[in-house]
Amino acid sequence: MGNKQTIFTDEQLDAYQDCTFFTRKEILRLHGRYHELAPHLVPMDYTNDPDVKVPLALIVNMPELKENPFRNRIVESFSEDGEGNLSFNEFVDMFSVLSETAPRELKAIYAFKIYDFNTDNFICMEDLEKTLNRLTKEELTPEEVKLVCEKSIEEADLDGDSKLSFADFENMISRAPDFLRYLLLTLPSANDYNVVFSFGVFRNHNFILHSFLLEKQKKISHEIASDSAL
Amino acid sequence: MFLCYVLKTASHPFFLHNPFLYNFAVDYGGSSQKRETGTCHRVTRAGNSEGERGRKVTEEKSHRDKGRRGNIKERRKGIKEKYEVEDECDEDAPKRMKNRDNKKTRKNEEGEKSKRKTKIKNVKEGNDGESDDVKWGRSKKKEKAKKKKGKQELVEESSESESFSEGGELPEKKEGFTQEELEQLKEAVDEKRKLIITLKGKPWPMRKKLVTLRESQQFLEKYEGALGKGKGKRVYACKVIVMKKWMKFQRDLENFKTACIPWEMKIKDIESHFGSSVASYFIFLRWMYGINLILFGLTFGLVMMPEALMGKPYGSMPRKTVPRGEEGGAMDFAVLWDFGGYAQYSVLFYGYYNNQRAIGWLKFRMPLSYFLVGVGTVAYSYMVVIRTMARNANRDGGGDDTSFNFSWKMFTSWDYLIGNPETADNKFASITTNFKESIVEEQESQKDDNIHLTRFLRVLANFLVLCCLAGSGYLIYFVVRRSQKFALDGLENHSWWERNEVNMVMSLLGMFCPMMFDVISSLENYHPRIALQWQLGRIFALFLGNLYTFIIALMDEINRKRSEEDAVKLNMTAWEAGLYNGTSVGNASGPVPVHPADVPRGPCWETMVGQEFVRLIISDTMTTYITLLIGDFLRALFVRFFNYCWCWDLEYGFPSYSEFDVSGNVLGLIFNQGMIWMGAFYAPCLPALNVLRLHVSMYLQCWAVMCCNVPQERVFKASGSNNFYMAMLLVILFLSTLPAIYTIVTIPPSFDCGPFSGKNRMFDVIQETLETDFPAWFGKVFSYASNPGLVLPFILVMILAIYYLQSTSKTYKVANLDLKKKLQTQNEENKKKNKKAALKAAAELEEAKNAATCRQETECGESGQDRDITTSRQDRDITTSRQDRDAPSQQLSRGKASVNPLFPGLYTEMHLTGKQIRIPHIKRRAQQFLVVVKQMHILCAFALL
């Protein structure tokens, strides 16, 4: 191929392409992202499989995951130690499942894991309440939360044990209309937009939007601070 | 020390028996002992004779024995550590272990433990390695027996693990190679190959995937060549090599293809900031760009290029020359901008083309090509749109019931594409309101307090919208009429506004009416999604009305031009007679060379139509860009920088930043495309112009969205397959080809311009080609085939076929609904049944638990063998903890036929059996239904053509 990259050997890249839904370029880009997360931890040379793990706190701050209410759960369910530290293999695995081309069945399996907060292999009332509270930022009253959770269990639970097994979950998801299913666990694939903005309208097209958002955030945090001071 | 443990674990019978796990365990120890790994690996994998393996193991044993020379305590410690190491291994271990039944795991554990005990005893007694080996062999046999037992106990062994065990056992048989074994080997190889292909979709951790991949690749490498004998072997080897190359090529092609998709990054970027609905617009834009690129290729490659290269050059004929009267201003920018002057007399328009049958050394049939490209453009567009629609329908077939309202909302409402805090906030808000709405709906089925008021308001809103539509239609008609009057007077006498009135009015209407509709629709108080549909429908009606008013006005213009043409024809004969007389007086021999610019000519209505459309496109594009710059960019700048010195908050107050208007932009795009389809026959340059426009607007809009728009307040979830847009596009396509085809079929072409000049109708070119370019029998056959006696039955058959397909699709639909209903009742029944069963099982479990605790207590009291019990309890603890850990993956990998861990013995599979039989039915039915729909689409397209 004559490429000058020495991050991976060709065999490694081929193996990754066999095991994920990514192309060669995307894998290299993913490595770049991974390296960015912790430049002092992650080596640039991966030809001999270094045993490196990046902690949860760093991964959760990636722009793809930052706004996701289930970010911690996503990362945790892909880590082998269950605490959210991801090696590069797990990192690639995560993005492969979250990519657009991954089949829905695979996504459903991991979605079940993600929504199963207490990892007891069932989505029970407790899990549903947590899910709902994260989705709505806890703006529903406890009665409403209870009603919604009970309703959804009533709808989807087939075996009458008042919690959702994977079979129930899969059945429910497989019956969902396409446009709902489409977005189940699909991230914008590893693209590197940077949220850094420079000073000058024309140099960076994101300037206006981002400065606006930044100010809004500042305002909100200021309000919160003043509230707490009172 | 660690290395030693690794070797121990690796040479453990359980691992040894299973090459996959063996390799894994050795790999786990690190890469420093690659050589040893290799040898051990070969020994196990290739399955050499038992003795050799024994020797190897003895060597390892003796090596280990050295480490064992110490006191017993240390040894114990070592064993404990070994436990830990093994535990770690297991924790990370591939799901081979996890797939197994809990009971089996426990048995294995016990087996291992007993074996370890024997080993310890051996060391104590000072036995040498040989007896150890014997023991080892025995324990291995035991292991095998247990495995078989375990297999029987398994409810469902997944196919993967089966292939592994096959992969492990096959090499041992390799030496014999009977036919049967060969078959088996072949099967195993195929299995592996399939495994490699499907590896992506397996819910395993990456490390396991990689190891499996390596394993199966090595297996393939080793045994692919061994298949077949003699000649067959070589052929097989060749085949394998070719297959490998082919796979590599395919992968490279795939990589190349994904690299070729334009603007992927930009769209992803927007998607992550603004959610999927905005991104769906850009995806639609890109799709449109692709279609236009192909249309452009058709017209440019088959019409414009040949004419420019091989046709007669500019100035050789009257139709290819600027007339004397216009020559003065033919190069002025204002004229060129209006597509007059030199632009009008070029390949860009219909009038420039010559009616010469074949041009150049290629004998290129220009008029025929022109006609066929015109038809092909329309046919191709129909094909693409219908195909895309059918594909989308295939993708989102079914799933229209609302039986999972809440659970769908719960699990699928978050848009994972959102990566922007503002959008995320909006999404949170919209999800909350959504939930609240459905709660309210659930609590009280219908709110009927002020229904009369809302009804009245809705009627009022619709009335207002109708008024708007009628008004805009009249305005356009009025303006077009006035412009005709101006044109009669001569355009030079009027101001710029008066000349461009029609386009400007149309663009302005297209800009302001949607805003008005938006204001009016706030009266109606609809749900935002329904409101959006209404809004889209209204804008669609507005644009359509405008377009058709424009076309009707254009038809008037065409008729006027044609009457003008008749007058010119009369004049022409007089002029020719005058010319002839003049020449006969002055110079008797031959015709006088008259400069083509001086020859009088007809008005050429085709070019006029083409010009109108091109002007419309240009002005439309300009207004779009300018509104983008002023309405979005300048507004954003103003709001941003004047906020520092303004009396109210501009960012949150009145002007604020603009949102990206998905519906308006989509409609603009669709209508733009409709105009292209309408005008492309008379102005071959239109697709090229459109490609340019789409290209620019891709960049411009991407920039504008990222730069000056804020995410929508009502964040919608758009589908990836936007069939709604497609349906609108199809309607527009039909409506825009209608007038074009009408003019082509009914109006005779101008006598002195265009490729069809001199013919009675444009489609006569087909007949002419048939007569002159094809053998006589072909023309005969064609004339027979086009005989009404044949065509009418054919149409009849087609109609019958459509009717048949439609009725079958209807019955399928009914059957589908029926099955769904049945399924639901079945589900409910099952629910009830399962509840009963679960309760029963729970009661039984309770009893069993009570009994067990009683027994245990008594046992505890009785026996004095504390140590044994504690160890066994530890053992159980380990297994149970493992059970817990394995449980989710177990559940997941088995899918529907899962063991209920709480009630071992009650299979959750039970309630699903009914559905498992029925679901494929429904799917098949749905597929049949979709196929039928697709066929119907295609037939309809043919019928239309």
GROMACS .gro file of C-alpha atoms in nm, chain B residues 42-330:
model
  289
  272ARG     CA    1   0.169  -2.675   1.716
  273VAL     CA    2   0.168  -2.975   1.940
  274THR     CA    3  -0.187  -2.930   2.037
  275ARG     CA    4  -0.325  -2.801   1.717
  276ALA     CA    5  -0.168  -3.039   1.475
  277GLY     CA    6  -0.261  -3.319   1.703
  278ASN     CA    7   0.054  -3.527   1.692
  279SER     CA    8   0.060  -3.862   1.854
  280GLU     CA    9  -0.032  -3.884   2.217
  281GLY     CA   10   0.320  -3.981   2.320
  282GLU     CA   11   0.481  -3.677   2.177
  283ARG     CA   12   0.240  -3.458   2.351
  284GLY     CA   13   0.310  -3.645   2.668
  285ARG     CA   14   0.680  -3.584   2.632
  286LYS     CA   15   0.623  -3.219   2.582
  287VAL     CA   16   0.408  -3.201   2.886
  288THR     CA   17   0.661  -3.392   3.092
  289GLU     CA   18   0.922  -3.140   3.002
  290GLU     CA   19   0.701  -2.865   3.116
  291LYS     CA   20   0.621  -3.054   3.430
  292SER     CA   21   0.982  -3.101   3.521
  293HIS     CA   22   1.035  -2.738   3.463
  294ARG     CA   23   0.751  -2.666   3.693
  295ASP     CA   24   0.867  -2.914   3.953
  296LYS     CA   25   1.174  -2.708   4.006
  297GLY     CA   26   0.957  -2.426   4.115
  298ARG     CA   27   0.771  -2.651   4.349
  299ARG     CA   28   1.066  -2.734   4.567
  300GLY     CA   29   0.972  -2.546   4.878
  301ASN     CA   30   0.764  -2.594   5.181
  302ILE     CA   31   0.401  -2.673   5.161
  303LYS     CA   32   0.286  -2.334   5.276
  304GLU     CA   33   0.451  -2.168   4.989
  305ARG     CA   34   0.294  -2.418   4.761
  306ARG     CA   35  -0.044  -2.346   4.903
  307LYS     CA   36   0.011  -1.981   4.849
  308GLY     CA   37   0.110  -2.057   4.496
  309ILE     CA   38  -0.207  -2.251   4.443
  310LYS     CA   39  -0.408  -1.969   4.579
  311GLU     CA   40  -0.238  -1.731   4.345
  312LYS     CA   41  -0.302  -1.970   4.068
  313TYR     CA   42  -0.665  -1.956   4.151
  314GLU     CA   43  -0.655  -1.586   4.126
  315VAL     CA   44  -0.474  -1.593   3.800
  316GLU     CA   45  -0.724  -1.835   3.664
  317ASP     CA   46  -1.006  -1.626   3.788
  318GLU     CA   47  -0.866  -1.331   3.607
  319CYS     CA   48  -0.833  -1.532   3.296
  320ASP     CA   49  -1.187  -1.644   3.324
  321GLU     CA   50  -1.311  -1.301   3.382
  322ASP     CA   51  -1.168  -1.185   3.058
  323ALA     CA   52  -1.212  -1.516   2.900
  324PRO     CA   53  -1.411  -1.551   2.589
  325LYS     CA   54  -1.768  -1.650   2.614
  326ARG     CA   55  -1.689  -2.007   2.541
  327MET     CA   56  -1.700  -2.047   2.915
  328LYS     CA   57  -1.996  -1.825   2.952
  329ASN     CA   58  -2.198  -2.009   2.701
  330ARG     CA   59  -2.182  -2.313   2.915
  331ASP     CA   60  -2.436  -2.406   3.167
  332ASN     CA   61  -2.375  -2.308   3.524
  333LYS     CA   62  -2.384  -2.666   3.637
  334LYS     CA   63  -2.120  -2.754   3.392
  335THR     CA   64  -1.894  -2.479   3.507
  336ARG     CA   65  -1.927  -2.598   3.854
  337LYS     CA   66  -1.841  -2.951   3.752
  338ASN     CA   67  -1.537  -2.835   3.567
  339GLU     CA   68  -1.434  -2.642   3.867
  340GLU     CA   69  -1.469  -2.948   4.081
  341GLY     CA   70  -1.280  -3.156   3.834
  342GLU     CA   71  -0.997  -2.910   3.830
  343LYS     CA   72  -0.991  -2.897   4.200
  344SER     CA   73  -0.972  -3.271   4.241
  345LYS     CA   74  -0.698  -3.285   3.987
  346ARG     CA   75  -0.503  -3.023   4.166
  347LYS     CA   76  -0.535  -3.221   4.481
  348THR     CA   77  -0.396  -3.524   4.312
  349LYS     CA   78  -0.110  -3.320   4.184
  350ILE     CA   79  -0.029  -3.195   4.525
  351LYS     CA   80  -0.037  -3.548   4.653
  352ASN     CA   81   0.199  -3.651   4.380
  353VAL     CA   82   0.446  -3.391   4.474
  354LYS     CA   83   0.418  -3.486   4.835
  355GLU     CA   84   0.489  -3.847   4.765
  356GLY     CA   85   0.776  -3.761   4.544
  357ASN     CA   86   0.635  -3.929   4.241
  358ASP     CA   87   0.798  -3.857   3.909
  359GLY     CA   88   0.639  -3.697   3.609
  360GLU     CA   89   0.520  -4.019   3.448
  361SER     CA   90   0.252  -4.101   3.695
  362ASP     CA   91   0.155  -3.741   3.676
  363ASP     CA   92   0.111  -3.789   3.308
  364VAL     CA   93  -0.104  -4.092   3.359
  365LYS     CA   94  -0.317  -3.901   3.597
  366TRP     CA   95  -0.328  -3.622   3.352
  367GLY     CA   96  -0.450  -3.850   3.082
  368ARG     CA   97  -0.718  -3.990   3.302
  369SER     CA   98  -0.835  -3.655   3.412
  370LYS     CA   99  -0.842  -3.554   3.051
  371LYS     CA  100  -1.072  -3.840   2.971
  372LYS     CA  101  -1.288  -3.742   3.261
  373GLU     CA  102  -1.289  -3.395   3.131
  374LYS     CA  103  -1.406  -3.516   2.795
  375ALA     CA  104  -1.680  -3.724   2.945
  376LYS     CA  105  -1.792  -3.431   3.148
  377LYS     CA  106  -1.792  -3.218   2.845
  378LYS     CA  107  -2.018  -3.456   2.667
  379LYS     CA  108  -2.246  -3.462   2.964
  380GLY     CA  109  -2.240  -3.091   2.971
  381LYS     CA  110  -2.332  -3.082   2.609
  382GLN     CA  111  -2.632  -3.293   2.671
  383GLU     CA  112  -2.731  -3.069   2.948
  384LEU     CA  113  -2.706  -2.760   2.742
  385VAL     CA  114  -3.035  -2.634   2.616
  386GLU     CA  115  -2.889  -2.478   2.312
  387GLU     CA  116  -2.529  -2.473   2.215
  388SER     CA  117  -2.458  -2.175   2.000
  389SER     CA  118  -2.312  -2.247   1.662
  390GLU     CA  119  -1.993  -2.061   1.731
  391SER     CA  120  -1.889  -2.278   2.017
  392GLU     CA  121  -1.973  -2.582   1.818
  393SER     CA  122  -1.742  -2.476   1.547
  394PHE     CA  123  -1.471  -2.424   1.802
  395SER     CA  124  -1.500  -2.771   1.939
  396GLU     CA  125  -1.497  -2.905   1.589
  397GLY     CA  126  -1.192  -2.701   1.512
  398GLY     CA  127  -1.027  -2.848   1.815
  399GLU     CA  128  -1.113  -3.208   1.749
  400LEU     CA  129  -1.070  -3.226   1.380
  401PRO     CA  130  -0.694  -3.200   1.364
  402GLU     CA  131  -0.661  -3.517   1.566
  403LYS     CA  132  -0.847  -3.706   1.303
  404LYS     CA  133  -0.652  -3.556   1.019
  405GLU     CA  134  -0.413  -3.846   0.969
  406GLY     CA  135  -0.685  -4.084   0.858
  407PHE     CA  136  -0.861  -3.865   0.606
  408THR     CA  137  -1.151  -4.080   0.507
  409GLN     CA  138  -1.417  -3.939   0.289
  410GLU     CA  139  -1.638  -3.865   0.581
  411GLU     CA  140  -1.367  -3.679   0.762
  412LEU     CA  141  -1.290  -3.485   0.453
  413GLU     CA  142  -1.648  -3.379   0.438
  414GLN     CA  143  -1.631  -3.279   0.800
  415LEU     CA  144  -1.316  -3.085   0.740
  416LYS     CA  145  -1.474  -2.908   0.451
  417GLU     CA  146  -1.768  -2.820   0.664
  418ALA     CA  147  -1.542  -2.692   0.935
  419VAL     CA  148  -1.353  -2.479   0.685
  420ASP     CA  149  -1.675  -2.336   0.553
  421GLU     CA  150  -1.789  -2.273   0.906
  422LYS     CA  151  -1.473  -2.083   0.980
  423ARG     CA  152  -1.506  -1.880   0.667
  424LYS     CA  153  -1.860  -1.789   0.760
  425LEU     CA  154  -1.743  -1.702   1.106
  426ILE     CA  155  -1.485  -1.461   0.971
  427ILE     CA  156  -1.747  -1.287   0.763
  428THR     CA  157  -2.000  -1.260   1.041
  429LEU     CA  158  -1.748  -1.173   1.306
  430LYS     CA  159  -1.833  -0.804   1.287
  431GLY     CA  160  -2.186  -0.862   1.406
  432LYS     CA  161  -2.097  -1.070   1.708
  433PRO     CA  162  -2.158  -0.913   2.046
  434TRP     CA  163  -1.821  -1.013   2.180
  435PRO     CA  164  -1.546  -0.800   2.324
  436MET     CA  165  -1.288  -0.697   2.071
  437ARG     CA  166  -1.010  -0.903   2.219
  438LYS     CA  167  -1.210  -1.218   2.176
  439LYS     CA  168  -1.298  -1.122   1.823
  440LEU     CA  169  -0.934  -1.067   1.737
  441VAL     CA  170  -0.827  -1.397   1.886
  442THR     CA  171  -1.106  -1.583   1.712
  443LEU     CA  172  -1.017  -1.417   1.387
  444ARG     CA  173  -0.654  -1.517   1.418
  445GLU     CA  174  -0.747  -1.867   1.515
  446SER     CA  175  -0.982  -1.922   1.229
  447GLN     CA  176  -0.747  -1.763   0.980
  448GLN     CA  177  -0.472  -1.997   1.089
  449PHE     CA  178  -0.708  -2.287   1.072
  450LEU     CA  179  -0.808  -2.191   0.723
  451GLU     CA  180  -0.451  -2.148   0.613
  452LYS     CA  181  -0.363  -2.488   0.745
  453TYR     CA  182  -0.652  -2.691   0.617
  454GLU     CA  183  -0.770  -2.512   0.311
  455GLY     CA  184  -0.487  -2.661   0.113
  456ALA     CA  185  -0.539  -3.007   0.256
  457LEU     CA  186  -0.878  -3.040   0.099
  458GLY     CA  187  -0.898  -3.226  -0.223
  459LYS     CA  188  -0.637  -3.465  -0.363
  460GLY     CA  189  -0.405  -3.464  -0.660
  461LYS     CA  190  -0.530  -3.234  -0.931
  462GLY     CA  191  -0.820  -3.123  -0.724
  463LYS     CA  192  -0.580  -3.001  -0.462
  464ARG     CA  193  -0.404  -2.765  -0.691
  465VAL     CA  194  -0.726  -2.632  -0.831
  466TYR     CA  195  -0.855  -2.586  -0.483
  467ALA     CA  196  -0.541  -2.402  -0.381
  468CYS     CA  197  -0.574  -2.176  -0.682
  469LYS     CA  198  -0.934  -2.113  -0.596
  470VAL     CA  199  -0.841  -2.021  -0.243
  471ILE     CA  200  -0.575  -1.780  -0.360
  472VAL     CA  201  -0.813  -1.620  -0.605
  473MET     CA  202  -1.074  -1.593  -0.332
  474LYS     CA  203  -0.828  -1.423  -0.104
  475LYS     CA  204  -0.725  -1.177  -0.371
  476TRP     CA  205  -1.088  -1.112  -0.450
  477MET     CA  206  -1.165  -1.045  -0.086
  478LYS     CA  207  -0.874  -0.806  -0.064
  479PHE     CA  208  -0.987  -0.630  -0.377
  480GLN     CA  209  -1.339  -0.603  -0.244
  481ARG     CA  210  -1.217  -0.452   0.077
  482ASP     CA  211  -1.004  -0.198  -0.106
  483LEU     CA  212  -1.298  -0.114  -0.326
  484GLU     CA  213  -1.514  -0.065  -0.020
  485ASN     CA  214  -1.256   0.164   0.134
  486PHE     CA  215  -1.233   0.356  -0.188
  487LYS     CA  216  -1.608   0.387  -0.217
  488THR     CA  217  -1.654   0.530   0.129
  489ALA     CA  218  -1.372   0.772   0.062
  490CYS     CA  219  -1.557   0.884  -0.250
  491ILE     CA  220  -1.880   0.989  -0.080
  492PRO     CA  221  -1.866   1.366  -0.089
  493TRP     CA  222  -1.932   1.595   0.205
  494GLU     CA  223  -1.966   1.308   0.450
  495MET     CA  224  -1.768   1.494   0.712
  496LYS     CA  225  -1.960   1.816   0.672
  497ILE     CA  226  -2.291   1.639   0.709
  498LYS     CA  227  -2.173   1.445   1.011
  499ASP     CA  228  -2.056   1.767   1.163
  500ILE     CA  229  -2.394   1.928   1.115
  501GLU     CA  230  -2.568   1.617   1.236
  502SER     CA  231  -2.380   1.625   1.559
  503HIS     CA  232  -2.466   1.988   1.619
  504PHE     CA  233  -2.822   2.011   1.499
  505GLY     CA  234  -2.964   1.662   1.518
  506SER     CA  235  -3.083   1.437   1.245
  507SER     CA  236  -3.361   1.646   1.091
  508VAL     CA  237  -3.129   1.918   0.965
  509ALA     CA  238  -2.884   1.659   0.848
  510SER     CA  239  -3.156   1.481   0.654
  511TYR     CA  240  -3.195   1.794   0.441
  512PHE     CA  241  -2.829   1.789   0.351
  513ILE     CA  242  -2.839   1.420   0.273
  514PHE     CA  243  -3.132   1.488   0.044
  515LEU     CA  244  -2.937   1.771  -0.118
  516ARG     CA  245  -2.646   1.539  -0.182
  517TRP     CA  246  -2.873   1.276  -0.334
  518MET     CA  247  -3.022   1.541  -0.560
  519TYR     CA  248  -2.675   1.650  -0.661
  520GLY     CA  249  -2.595   1.296  -0.767
  521ILE     CA  250  -2.904   1.276  -0.987
  522ASN     CA  251  -2.832   1.609  -1.146
  523LEU     CA  252  -2.478   1.504  -1.213
  524ILE     CA  253  -2.606   1.211  -1.416
  525LEU     CA  254  -2.859   1.426  -1.602
  526PHE     CA  255  -2.581   1.671  -1.675
  527GLY     CA  256  -2.364   1.389  -1.805
  528LEU     CA  257  -2.643   1.280  -2.038
  529THR     CA  258  -2.715   1.621  -2.186
  530PHE     CA  259  -2.356   1.736  -2.195
  531GLY     CA  260  -2.210   1.417  -2.337
  532LEU     CA  261  -2.479   1.336  -2.593
  533VAL     CA  262  -2.614   1.675  -2.696
  534MET     CA  263  -2.399   1.974  -2.616
  535MET     CA  264  -2.053   1.829  -2.680
  536PRO     CA  265  -2.130   1.668  -3.017
  537GLU     CA  266  -2.299   1.983  -3.141
  538ALA     CA  267  -2.013   2.204  -3.027
  539LEU     CA  268  -1.745   1.976  -3.172
  540MET     CA  269  -1.900   1.833  -3.487
  541GLY     CA  270  -2.190   2.059  -3.575
  542LYS     CA  271  -2.159   2.357  -3.804
  543PRO     CA  272  -1.967   2.639  -3.639
  544TYR     CA  273  -2.112   2.967  -3.513
  545GLY     CA  274  -2.203   3.208  -3.790
  546SER     CA  275  -2.252   2.949  -4.062
  547MET     CA  276  -2.632   2.958  -4.056
  548PRO     CA  277  -2.900   3.207  -3.963
  549ARG     CA  278  -3.004   3.006  -3.655
  550LYS     CA  279  -2.644   3.006  -3.534
  551THR     CA  280  -2.587   3.378  -3.573
  552VAL     CA  281  -2.690   3.679  -3.371
  553PRO     CA  282  -2.930   3.880  -3.594
  554ARG     CA  283  -2.809   4.211  -3.728
  555GLY     CA  284  -3.045   4.415  -3.513
  556GLU     CA  285  -2.914   4.269  -3.187
  557GLU     CA  286  -2.548   4.260  -3.276
  558GLY     CA  287  -2.469   4.591  -3.108
  559GLY     CA  288  -2.557   4.484  -2.756
  560ALA     CA  289  -2.497   4.112  -2.791
   0.00000   0.00000   0.00000
